[in-house]
Amino acid sequence: MVTPAKPVLRAAKPVLRAAGVRKSFGALEVLRGVDLTISAHQVVCVIGSSGSGKSTLLRCCNLLERIDSGTIELFGHDLGDERIDEDLVRRHTGMVFQAFNLFPHLNVLDNVTLGPRRVLRLQRGLAEQRAQEMLARIGLADKAAEYPDRLSGGQQQRVAIVRSLAMGPRLLLLDEVTSALDPELVAEVLDLVGELAHQGMTMLIATHEMGFARDVANTVCFLEGGVIVESGPPERIFGDPTEQATRRFLQRIVNAGRL
Amino acid sequence: MLPILGPPNAVGGPGAGDEEPISLYSSHRPRLRGKAGTAASTVSTLLVVALVALVLTSPAAAAFRNGFLNVHQMWVALAGHPEEGILSVGKGFVLNIWLSLVCEAIVLVLALGLATLRLTRGPVLLPFRALAIAYTDFARGVPVILVMLWVGFGVPSLNLAEVSTQSPVVYAGFVLVFAYTAYVAEVYRAGLMSVPRAQVQAARSLGLSSRTTLSRVVLPQAVRNVLPALLNDFASLQKDTAIVSTLGVAEAVHSAQIAGGVEFNYSGFTIASLLFLAVTVPLTRYTDHVMARDRSRRLAGMPA
């Protein structure tokens, strides 16, 4: 008798898996054995003081930096493999920067369509139509023809996020995306990122916004001295951290009135 | 904690200024405004006019006018006088224009390649970078006229089949391209370096190739940043086509020289100068205009 095979529920391959990642700049060892796993639709927030290696970790994930040892697997592929095409890695991995880094010589629409047109080879009309739709969804439809320097920091950063999303990334790397913003502009950017999390975007986020990390993250990692000292669900990391270093760090944040 | 501020009322201390009164009045003479300003500008204008009038009415001025500003002689030089062997400065100037346009087009392409080469890292390119640096140093360090004489008279004397039998215009073009590629490459290089690395990283993070990043992100910003310098060099190249006269090519300056020799009147040089000015002055005005337009367009947020 033949019984129909039961569907086997396999654990989905993690989107990103880092193991023993080390990275030095000259004599300065920034990452000293980082382990990290991100599953699909997960949001992982990396917290830690300035210079703890948060940005470096993110930049290693889309090959803006090359790691010295250890492995990073992206979508199941070892980034250390010499056959890896870094342009393909980046096409599927969006990155948003602290300083927005919009292209100042292009208007908002051209900023968003540059990647789709030049990398995905979309027709101009189609790329612009999609860009317009995305801009409309974040309430910036009327800014399509503006140049970046005419926008507020918050608007620029939201355009930068849309520019990344226009490539249809499977993983989004957000590098302290609110650190360069005036306090009153932080919320609009965090709201957009929260919305992306809600819609199931897989994200690795380096942030100083503890409240945001608590609300939006599935996992919070505390990075200090180039290693992830402690990681876990936000309730535990913020509510009852086990490591002394984490407690000290959070105490400093609380003292500064930022949590 | 050590006090950051000094003791009270010391310089930089808390409450400093309570003791010593502080003056906020300028010690400079106030700028003339209103009626006083108008009167002052009238007086200075009159002084300058008087000075110019004095120079123009002096005995030397008549000789000057006849020798340099003789309208009839200008016309003779401009149109040429074949029976007396006077070449047309006007026709010659067409060659200057044509030569500068062709050279500029070649220079813009070669210089970009050179600048990119100098900024590209890679072990294979190392000897080429060294060559590029040597070339740039040489081309920028030696007077153009020297290279012109060297190539224009030297190369034909070598009696090499193809190379030595070209027209002087070809040698002249080669020398101008040789000299200006070095300058323009340095301008490009400054422009390329003025684009922040973050721009490259943002572009590469979208998956753009290094080539597309260069052409779509870095180069447009680089050229925009150095456009005035590029147009400056173009104006300079346009003027330096005059050096071609040393090879006996019948361009504007050489023609004016002939006219001067035949007529013993140098108004031909004046008309040649006016022709050069007619090109370079609008070019510099255009440069200003482009800069202003670019600025206001970006500030006004109009589509490109």
Coordinates of C-alpha atoms in Angstrom, one line a residue:
Chain A
M1 CA 0.0 0.0 0.0
V2 CA 1.3 3.3 -1.0
T3 CA 0.7 6.1 1.5
P4 CA 1.1 9.6 0.1
A5 CA 4.3 11.1 1.5
K6 CA 3.8 13.5 4.3
P7 CA 5.0 16.9 3.5
V8 CA 8.2 17.2 5.3
L9 CA 8.6 20.5 7.1
R10 CA 12.2 21.3 6.7
A11 CA 13.6 24.1 8.6
A12 CA 14.1 26.9 6.1
K13 CA 17.7 27.7 5.3
P14 CA 18.7 30.8 7.2
V15 CA 18.9 33.9 5.1
L16 CA 22.2 34.8 6.8
R17 CA 24.5 32.7 8.9
A18 CA 27.8 34.1 10.2
A19 CA 30.2 31.9 12.2
G20 CA 33.5 32.9 13.8
V21 CA 33.7 36.1 11.7
R22 CA 36.9 38.1 12.3
K23 CA 37.8 41.4 10.7
S24 CA 40.7 43.7 11.4
F25 CA 41.6 47.1 10.1
G26 CA 45.4 47.2 10.4
A27 CA 46.2 46.5 14.0
L28 CA 42.7 47.1 15.2
E29 CA 40.6 43.9 15.4
V30 CA 37.0 45.0 15.0
L31 CA 35.2 41.7 14.8
R32 CA 36.6 38.9 16.9
G33 CA 34.5 35.9 16.3
V34 CA 30.9 36.8 15.6
D35 CA 28.2 34.2 15.3
L36 CA 24.8 35.2 14.0
T37 CA 21.9 33.6 12.3
I38 CA 18.9 35.3 10.6
S39 CA 15.9 33.4 9.4
A40 CA 13.5 34.5 6.8
H41 CA 11.1 37.3 7.9
Q42 CA 13.2 37.8 11.0
V43 CA 14.4 41.2 12.3
V44 CA 17.7 41.1 14.1
C45 CA 18.8 44.3 15.8
V46 CA 22.5 44.7 16.7
I47 CA 23.0 47.1 19.6
G48 CA 26.3 48.2 21.2
S49 CA 28.3 51.3 21.7
S50 CA 30.0 53.3 18.9
G51 CA 33.0 51.5 17.6
S52 CA 31.8 48.1 18.7
G53 CA 31.8 46.8 15.2
K54 CA 28.1 47.0 14.3
S55 CA 28.6 48.8 11.0
T56 CA 31.5 46.6 10.1
L57 CA 29.4 43.5 10.6
L58 CA 26.7 44.8 8.3
R59 CA 29.3 45.8 5.7
C60 CA 30.8 42.3 5.7
C61 CA 27.3 40.9 4.9
N62 CA 27.2 42.6 1.5
L63 CA 30.9 42.4 0.8
L64 CA 31.6 46.1 1.2
E65 CA 34.2 44.7 3.5
R66 CA 36.0 41.3 3.3
I67 CA 36.2 39.2 6.4
D68 CA 39.6 37.9 7.5
S69 CA 38.4 34.5 8.8
G70 CA 35.2 32.7 9.7
T71 CA 32.3 32.2 7.3
I72 CA 29.3 34.2 6.2
E73 CA 26.6 32.3 4.3
L74 CA 24.0 34.3 2.5
F75 CA 21.0 32.6 1.2
G76 CA 22.9 29.3 1.7
H77 CA 26.0 30.4 -0.2
D78 CA 29.4 30.9 1.3
L79 CA 30.4 34.5 0.6
G80 CA 34.1 33.4 0.9
D81 CA 33.7 31.3 -2.3
E82 CA 35.8 32.8 -5.0
R83 CA 33.0 32.2 -7.6
I84 CA 30.7 34.6 -5.7
D85 CA 29.8 37.6 -7.8
E86 CA 29.6 40.5 -5.4
D87 CA 27.3 42.5 -7.7
L88 CA 24.8 39.6 -7.4
V89 CA 25.2 39.5 -3.6
R90 CA 24.4 43.2 -3.4
R91 CA 21.5 43.0 -5.9
H92 CA 19.7 40.8 -3.4
T93 CA 20.8 42.5 -0.3
G94 CA 19.7 46.1 0.2
M95 CA 21.7 48.5 2.4
V96 CA 20.7 51.8 3.9
F97 CA 23.3 54.1 5.3
Q98 CA 23.5 56.4 8.2
A99 CA 24.1 59.4 5.9
F100 CA 21.5 58.4 3.4
N101 CA 24.0 58.6 0.5
L102 CA 21.4 59.5 -2.1
F103 CA 22.9 60.5 -5.4
P104 CA 22.8 64.3 -5.4
H105 CA 22.9 64.7 -9.1
L106 CA 19.8 62.6 -9.6
N107 CA 16.3 63.5 -8.6
V108 CA 14.3 61.3 -6.3
L109 CA 12.7 59.3 -9.1
D110 CA 16.1 58.7 -10.8
N111 CA 17.7 57.7 -7.5
V112 CA 15.1 55.0 -7.1
T113 CA 15.1 53.8 -10.7
L114 CA 18.8 53.7 -11.3
G115 CA 19.3 50.2 -9.9
P116 CA 16.2 48.7 -11.5
R117 CA 17.1 50.2 -14.9
R118 CA 20.8 49.5 -14.9
V119 CA 21.0 46.3 -12.9
L120 CA 17.6 44.6 -13.4
R121 CA 17.3 46.1 -16.9
L122 CA 13.8 47.3 -16.5
Q123 CA 12.3 49.6 -19.1
R124 CA 12.4 53.2 -18.0
G125 CA 8.6 53.4 -18.0
L126 CA 8.1 50.3 -15.9
A127 CA 10.8 51.2 -13.4
E128 CA 9.4 54.7 -13.0
Q129 CA 5.8 53.4 -12.6
R130 CA 7.0 51.1 -9.8
A131 CA 9.1 53.8 -8.2
Q132 CA 6.1 56.2 -8.3
E133 CA 3.9 53.5 -6.6
M134 CA 6.5 53.0 -3.8
L135 CA 7.0 56.7 -3.3
A136 CA 3.2 57.2 -3.1
R137 CA 3.0 54.5 -0.4
I138 CA 5.5 56.4 1.8
G139 CA 3.7 59.7 1.0
L140 CA 6.5 61.2 -1.1
A141 CA 4.8 61.0 -4.5
D142 CA 5.0 64.7 -4.9
K143 CA 8.7 64.7 -4.3
A144 CA 9.6 62.5 -7.3
A145 CA 11.1 65.4 -9.3
E146 CA 12.9 67.0 -6.4
Y147 CA 16.6 66.7 -5.9
P148 CA 17.8 65.2 -2.6
D149 CA 19.1 68.4 -1.1
R150 CA 15.6 69.8 -1.2
L151 CA 14.3 67.1 1.1
S152 CA 14.5 66.9 4.9
G153 CA 16.8 64.2 6.4
G154 CA 13.8 62.0 7.2
Q155 CA 12.5 62.3 3.7
Q156 CA 15.9 61.5 2.2
Q157 CA 16.3 58.5 4.4
R158 CA 12.9 57.2 3.4
V159 CA 13.8 57.7 -0.2
A160 CA 17.1 55.8 0.4
I161 CA 15.0 52.9 1.9
V162 CA 12.7 52.9 -1.1
R163 CA 15.8 53.0 -3.4
S164 CA 17.0 49.8 -1.7
L165 CA 13.5 48.2 -1.8
A166 CA 13.2 48.9 -5.5
M167 CA 15.7 46.2 -6.2
G168 CA 13.5 43.7 -4.4
P169 CA 16.1 42.6 -1.8
R170 CA 15.7 39.4 0.2
L171 CA 17.6 41.0 3.1
L172 CA 17.9 44.6 4.2
L173 CA 20.9 45.9 6.1
L174 CA 20.1 49.1 8.0
D175 CA 23.2 50.8 9.3
E176 CA 22.1 53.3 12.1
V177 CA 19.6 54.8 9.7
T178 CA 18.3 57.4 12.2
S179 CA 21.6 58.5 13.8
A180 CA 22.1 61.4 11.4
L181 CA 18.5 62.7 11.8
D182 CA 17.1 65.5 13.9
P183 CA 15.1 64.0 16.8
E184 CA 11.7 65.1 15.3
L185 CA 12.5 63.2 12.1
V186 CA 13.4 59.9 13.6
A187 CA 9.9 58.7 14.0
E188 CA 8.9 58.8 10.3
V189 CA 11.9 56.6 9.4
L190 CA 11.4 54.2 12.2
D191 CA 7.7 53.9 11.4
L192 CA 8.6 52.9 7.8
V193 CA 11.1 50.3 9.0
G194 CA 8.5 49.0 11.5
E195 CA 6.1 48.7 8.7
L196 CA 8.6 46.7 6.6
A197 CA 9.1 44.4 9.6
H198 CA 5.4 44.0 9.9
Q199 CA 5.2 43.1 6.2
G200 CA 7.8 40.4 6.7
M201 CA 11.0 42.0 5.4
T202 CA 14.1 40.2 6.7
M203 CA 16.4 42.8 8.3
L204 CA 19.6 43.1 10.0
I205 CA 19.6 46.5 11.8
A206 CA 22.4 48.2 13.6
T207 CA 20.8 50.8 15.9
H208 CA 21.0 53.1 18.9
E209 CA 17.2 53.3 19.2
M210 CA 16.6 50.9 22.0
G211 CA 12.9 51.5 22.2
F212 CA 12.6 50.7 18.5
A213 CA 14.7 47.6 18.8
R214 CA 12.5 46.4 21.6
D215 CA 9.4 46.9 19.6
V216 CA 10.5 45.6 16.2
A217 CA 13.2 43.0 16.7
N218 CA 12.8 39.2 17.0
T219 CA 16.3 39.0 18.2
V220 CA 18.5 41.6 19.8
C221 CA 22.3 41.1 19.8
F222 CA 24.5 43.0 22.0
L223 CA 27.9 43.5 20.4
E224 CA 30.9 44.6 22.5
G225 CA 34.6 44.2 21.9
G226 CA 34.0 42.6 18.6
V227 CA 31.9 39.7 19.9
I228 CA 28.2 39.2 20.4
V229 CA 28.2 39.1 24.2
E230 CA 24.5 38.2 24.5
S231 CA 21.6 37.7 22.2
G232 CA 18.0 36.8 22.6
P233 CA 14.4 38.1 22.4
P234 CA 14.2 41.8 23.2
E235 CA 12.1 41.2 26.3
R236 CA 14.9 39.2 27.8
I237 CA 17.8 41.4 26.6
F238 CA 16.2 44.6 27.8
G239 CA 14.2 43.1 30.7
D240 CA 16.6 40.6 32.3
P241 CA 20.0 40.5 30.6
T242 CA 22.3 37.8 32.0
E243 CA 25.6 39.3 31.1
Q244 CA 27.3 42.0 33.2
A245 CA 28.4 43.9 30.1
T246 CA 24.9 44.1 28.7
R247 CA 23.6 45.4 32.1
R248 CA 26.3 48.1 32.2
F249 CA 25.6 49.1 28.6
L250 CA 21.9 49.3 29.2
Q251 CA 22.4 51.2 32.4
R252 CA 24.4 53.8 30.5
I253 CA 21.6 54.1 28.0
V254 CA 19.0 54.5 30.7
N255 CA 21.2 57.1 32.5
A256 CA 21.4 59.1 29.2
G257 CA 17.6 59.0 29.1
R258 CA 17.5 57.0 25.9
L259 CA 15.4 54.1 27.1
Chain B
M1 CA 36.2 67.1 38.8
L2 CA 38.5 70.0 38.0
P3 CA 36.7 73.2 37.3
I4 CA 36.4 73.9 33.5
L5 CA 35.7 77.5 34.0
G6 CA 38.3 79.8 35.6
P7 CA 37.6 81.7 38.8
P8 CA 34.7 84.2 38.7
N9 CA 35.3 87.3 36.5
A10 CA 38.6 86.0 35.1
V11 CA 38.9 85.8 31.4
G12 CA 36.6 83.1 30.3
G13 CA 35.4 82.6 33.9
P14 CA 31.8 82.7 34.9
G15 CA 30.4 86.2 34.9
A16 CA 33.4 87.6 32.9
G17 CA 32.3 90.9 31.5
D18 CA 30.8 92.1 34.6
E19 CA 33.9 94.1 35.4
E20 CA 35.4 95.2 32.2
P21 CA 33.0 96.9 29.8
I22 CA 33.0 95.3 26.4
S23 CA 32.8 97.5 23.3
L24 CA 30.7 96.2 20.4
Y25 CA 31.5 99.1 18.0
S26 CA 33.6 98.7 14.9
S27 CA 36.9 100.5 14.8
H28 CA 36.8 100.6 11.0
R29 CA 35.5 103.6 9.1
P30 CA 31.9 103.0 8.2
R31 CA 31.3 102.2 4.5
L32 CA 29.9 105.1 2.5
R33 CA 26.1 104.7 1.9
G34 CA 23.3 106.6 0.3
K35 CA 24.2 110.1 -1.1
A36 CA 27.8 110.0 0.2
G37 CA 28.2 106.7 -1.6
T38 CA 26.8 108.0 -4.9
A39 CA 29.0 111.1 -4.7
A40 CA 32.1 108.9 -4.0
S41 CA 31.4 106.6 -7.0
T42 CA 30.8 109.6 -9.2
V43 CA 34.2 111.1 -8.3
S44 CA 36.1 107.9 -8.8
T45 CA 34.4 107.3 -12.2
L46 CA 35.3 110.8 -13.3
L47 CA 38.9 110.3 -12.3
V48 CA 39.2 107.1 -14.3
V49 CA 37.6 108.7 -17.3
A50 CA 40.0 111.7 -17.1
L51 CA 42.9 109.3 -16.9
V52 CA 41.8 107.3 -19.9
A53 CA 41.2 110.6 -21.9
L54 CA 44.7 111.8 -21.0
V55 CA 46.2 108.6 -22.3
L56 CA 44.2 108.7 -25.5
T57 CA 45.0 112.3 -26.3
S58 CA 48.7 112.1 -25.7
P59 CA 51.0 112.3 -28.8
A60 CA 51.9 108.6 -28.4
A61 CA 48.2 107.7 -28.6
A62 CA 47.9 108.8 -32.2
A63 CA 50.8 106.5 -33.2
F64 CA 49.2 103.8 -31.1
R65 CA 45.9 104.2 -32.8
N66 CA 47.4 104.2 -36.3
G67 CA 49.7 101.3 -35.7
F68 CA 47.3 99.0 -33.8
L69 CA 43.8 100.2 -34.3
N70 CA 43.8 101.1 -38.0
V71 CA 40.4 99.9 -39.2
H72 CA 41.5 99.7 -42.9
Q73 CA 44.5 97.6 -41.9
M74 CA 42.3 95.4 -39.7
W75 CA 40.1 94.8 -42.7
V76 CA 43.0 94.0 -45.0
A77 CA 44.4 91.5 -42.5
L78 CA 41.0 90.0 -41.8
A79 CA 40.1 89.5 -45.5
G80 CA 43.6 88.9 -46.8
H81 CA 45.2 90.4 -49.9
P82 CA 46.4 87.6 -52.1
E83 CA 48.3 89.9 -54.6
E84 CA 50.5 91.2 -51.8
G85 CA 50.8 87.7 -50.2
I86 CA 48.7 88.6 -47.2
L87 CA 46.8 85.6 -45.9
S88 CA 43.3 86.1 -44.4
V89 CA 43.3 86.2 -40.6
G90 CA 39.6 85.3 -40.8
K91 CA 40.3 82.1 -42.8
G92 CA 43.2 81.3 -40.6
F93 CA 41.0 81.6 -37.5
V94 CA 38.6 79.0 -38.9
L95 CA 41.6 76.6 -38.7
N96 CA 42.2 77.7 -35.1
I97 CA 38.6 76.9 -34.2
W98 CA 38.5 73.6 -36.1
L99 CA 41.8 72.5 -34.6
S100 CA 40.7 73.4 -31.0
L101 CA 37.4 71.5 -31.4
V102 CA 39.0 68.4 -32.7
C103 CA 41.8 68.4 -30.1
E104 CA 39.4 69.1 -27.3
A105 CA 37.2 66.1 -28.3
I106 CA 40.2 63.8 -28.3
V107 CA 41.6 65.3 -25.1
L108 CA 38.4 64.8 -23.2
V109 CA 38.3 61.1 -24.0
L110 CA 42.1 60.4 -23.5
A111 CA 42.2 62.4 -20.3
L112 CA 39.3 60.5 -18.8
G113 CA 41.1 57.2 -19.5
L114 CA 44.3 58.6 -18.0
A115 CA 42.6 59.9 -14.9
T116 CA 40.8 56.6 -14.4
L117 CA 44.0 54.7 -14.9
R118 CA 45.7 56.7 -12.2
L119 CA 42.9 56.1 -9.7
T120 CA 42.5 52.4 -10.4
R121 CA 44.2 50.1 -8.0
G122 CA 45.5 46.8 -9.3
P123 CA 48.9 45.2 -9.6
V124 CA 48.7 44.7 -13.4
L125 CA 48.3 48.4 -13.9
L126 CA 51.2 49.4 -11.8
P127 CA 53.7 50.0 -14.6
F128 CA 51.0 51.9 -16.6
R129 CA 50.4 54.1 -13.6
A130 CA 54.1 54.9 -13.3
L131 CA 54.2 55.8 -17.0
A132 CA 51.1 57.9 -16.6
I133 CA 52.7 59.9 -13.8
A134 CA 55.9 60.3 -15.8
Y135 CA 53.9 61.5 -18.8
T136 CA 51.9 64.0 -16.7
D137 CA 54.9 65.5 -15.1
F138 CA 56.7 65.9 -18.5
A139 CA 53.7 67.3 -20.4
R140 CA 52.8 69.7 -17.7
G141 CA 56.4 70.7 -17.0
V142 CA 57.6 71.5 -20.5
P143 CA 56.5 74.6 -22.4
V144 CA 54.0 73.8 -25.1
I145 CA 55.9 75.9 -27.6
L146 CA 59.0 73.8 -27.0
V147 CA 57.2 70.6 -27.6
M148 CA 55.7 72.2 -30.7
L149 CA 59.1 73.1 -32.1
W150 CA 60.5 69.8 -31.1
V151 CA 57.8 67.7 -32.8
G152 CA 57.0 70.1 -35.7
F153 CA 60.6 70.5 -36.9
G154 CA 62.2 67.4 -35.2
V155 CA 59.9 64.7 -36.4
P156 CA 60.1 65.6 -40.1
S157 CA 63.9 65.6 -39.9
L158 CA 63.8 62.0 -38.7
N159 CA 62.9 60.8 -42.2
L160 CA 60.6 58.1 -41.0
A161 CA 58.2 56.9 -43.8
E162 CA 54.7 57.7 -42.5
V163 CA 55.5 59.7 -39.4
S164 CA 57.8 62.3 -40.9
T165 CA 55.6 63.2 -43.8
Q166 CA 52.5 64.5 -42.1
S167 CA 51.1 68.0 -42.5
P168 CA 52.2 70.5 -39.9
V169 CA 48.6 70.7 -38.8
V170 CA 48.8 67.1 -37.7
Y171 CA 51.9 67.7 -35.7
A172 CA 50.3 70.7 -34.1
G173 CA 47.2 68.8 -33.2
F174 CA 49.3 66.0 -31.8
V175 CA 51.3 68.4 -29.6
L176 CA 48.2 70.2 -28.3
V177 CA 46.5 66.9 -27.5
F178 CA 49.7 65.7 -25.8
A179 CA 50.0 68.8 -23.7
Y180 CA 46.3 69.3 -22.7
T181 CA 45.5 65.6 -22.0
A182 CA 47.9 65.9 -19.0
Y183 CA 46.2 69.0 -17.7
V184 CA 42.6 67.8 -18.3
A185 CA 43.5 64.4 -16.8
E186 CA 44.5 66.2 -13.6
V187 CA 41.2 68.1 -13.6
Y188 CA 39.3 64.9 -14.1
R189 CA 41.3 63.3 -11.3
A190 CA 40.5 66.1 -8.9
G191 CA 36.9 65.7 -9.9
L192 CA 36.8 62.0 -9.4
M193 CA 38.5 62.3 -6.0
S194 CA 35.9 65.0 -5.0
V195 CA 33.1 62.4 -5.1
P196 CA 32.8 60.9 -1.6
R197 CA 33.5 57.2 -1.3
A198 CA 30.1 56.8 0.3
Q199 CA 28.6 57.5 -3.1
V200 CA 30.5 54.6 -4.6
Q201 CA 29.4 52.3 -1.7
A202 CA 25.8 53.3 -2.1
A203 CA 25.9 52.6 -5.8
R204 CA 27.7 49.3 -5.4
S205 CA 25.3 48.3 -2.7
L206 CA 22.5 48.5 -5.2
G207 CA 24.4 45.9 -7.3
L208 CA 25.7 48.4 -9.9
S209 CA 28.9 47.2 -11.5
S210 CA 32.1 49.3 -11.1
R211 CA 31.8 50.4 -14.7
T212 CA 28.1 51.6 -14.2
T213 CA 29.0 53.2 -10.9
L214 CA 31.7 55.2 -12.7
S215 CA 29.6 56.3 -15.6
R216 CA 26.3 56.9 -13.8
V217 CA 27.2 58.0 -10.3
V218 CA 30.8 59.1 -10.0
L219 CA 31.5 60.7 -13.4
P220 CA 28.4 63.0 -13.5
Q221 CA 29.2 64.3 -10.1
A222 CA 32.9 64.6 -10.9
V223 CA 32.4 66.5 -14.1
R224 CA 29.8 68.8 -12.5
N225 CA 32.4 69.6 -9.7
V226 CA 35.1 70.5 -12.2
L227 CA 33.1 71.9 -15.1
P228 CA 34.5 75.4 -14.7
A229 CA 38.0 74.0 -14.7
L230 CA 37.3 71.9 -17.8
L231 CA 35.9 74.9 -19.7
N232 CA 38.8 77.0 -18.5
D233 CA 41.2 74.4 -20.0
F234 CA 39.2 74.4 -23.2
A235 CA 39.5 78.2 -23.5
S236 CA 43.2 77.8 -22.8
L237 CA 43.5 75.2 -25.5
Q238 CA 41.6 77.4 -27.9
K239 CA 44.1 80.2 -27.3
D240 CA 47.1 77.9 -27.5
T241 CA 46.2 77.0 -31.1
A242 CA 48.1 80.2 -31.8
I243 CA 51.3 78.4 -31.0
V244 CA 50.8 76.5 -34.2
S245 CA 51.9 79.6 -36.0
T246 CA 55.5 78.6 -35.1
L247 CA 55.2 75.8 -37.6
G248 CA 54.2 78.2 -40.4
V249 CA 50.6 77.0 -40.5
A250 CA 48.3 79.6 -42.0
E251 CA 46.2 80.1 -38.9
A252 CA 45.1 83.5 -37.5
V253 CA 48.3 84.6 -35.7
H254 CA 50.6 83.5 -38.5
S255 CA 48.4 85.3 -41.1
A256 CA 48.4 88.4 -38.9
Q257 CA 52.2 88.2 -38.6
I258 CA 52.5 88.2 -42.4
A259 CA 50.1 91.1 -42.7
G260 CA 52.2 93.1 -40.2
G261 CA 55.4 92.3 -42.1
V262 CA 54.0 93.4 -45.5
E263 CA 52.1 96.5 -44.4
F264 CA 54.3 97.5 -41.5
N265 CA 51.1 97.9 -39.5
Y266 CA 50.1 95.6 -36.6
S267 CA 46.4 96.1 -36.6
G268 CA 46.2 92.6 -37.9
F269 CA 47.2 91.4 -34.4
T270 CA 44.4 93.5 -33.0
I271 CA 41.8 91.8 -35.2
A272 CA 43.3 88.4 -34.4
S273 CA 42.9 89.2 -30.7
L274 CA 39.4 90.3 -31.2
L275 CA 38.6 87.0 -32.9
F276 CA 40.0 85.0 -30.0
L277 CA 38.1 87.2 -27.5
A278 CA 34.9 86.7 -29.5
V279 CA 35.2 83.0 -28.7
T280 CA 36.8 82.9 -25.2
V281 CA 34.6 85.6 -23.6
P282 CA 31.3 83.9 -24.5
L283 CA 32.8 80.6 -23.4
T284 CA 33.7 81.9 -19.9
R285 CA 30.3 83.6 -19.7
Y286 CA 28.7 80.3 -20.7
T287 CA 30.7 78.6 -17.9
D288 CA 29.3 81.0 -15.3
H289 CA 25.8 80.5 -16.7
V290 CA 26.1 76.7 -16.6
M291 CA 27.2 76.8 -13.0
A292 CA 24.4 79.2 -12.0
R293 CA 21.8 77.1 -13.8
D294 CA 23.0 73.9 -12.3
R295 CA 22.9 75.4 -8.8
S296 CA 19.5 77.0 -9.2
R297 CA 18.0 73.9 -10.9
R298 CA 19.1 71.7 -8.0
L299 CA 17.8 74.2 -5.5
A300 CA 14.5 74.6 -7.4
G301 CA 14.1 70.9 -7.7
M302 CA 13.2 70.9 -11.4
P303 CA 13.7 67.7 -13.5
A304 CA 17.1 67.4 -15.2

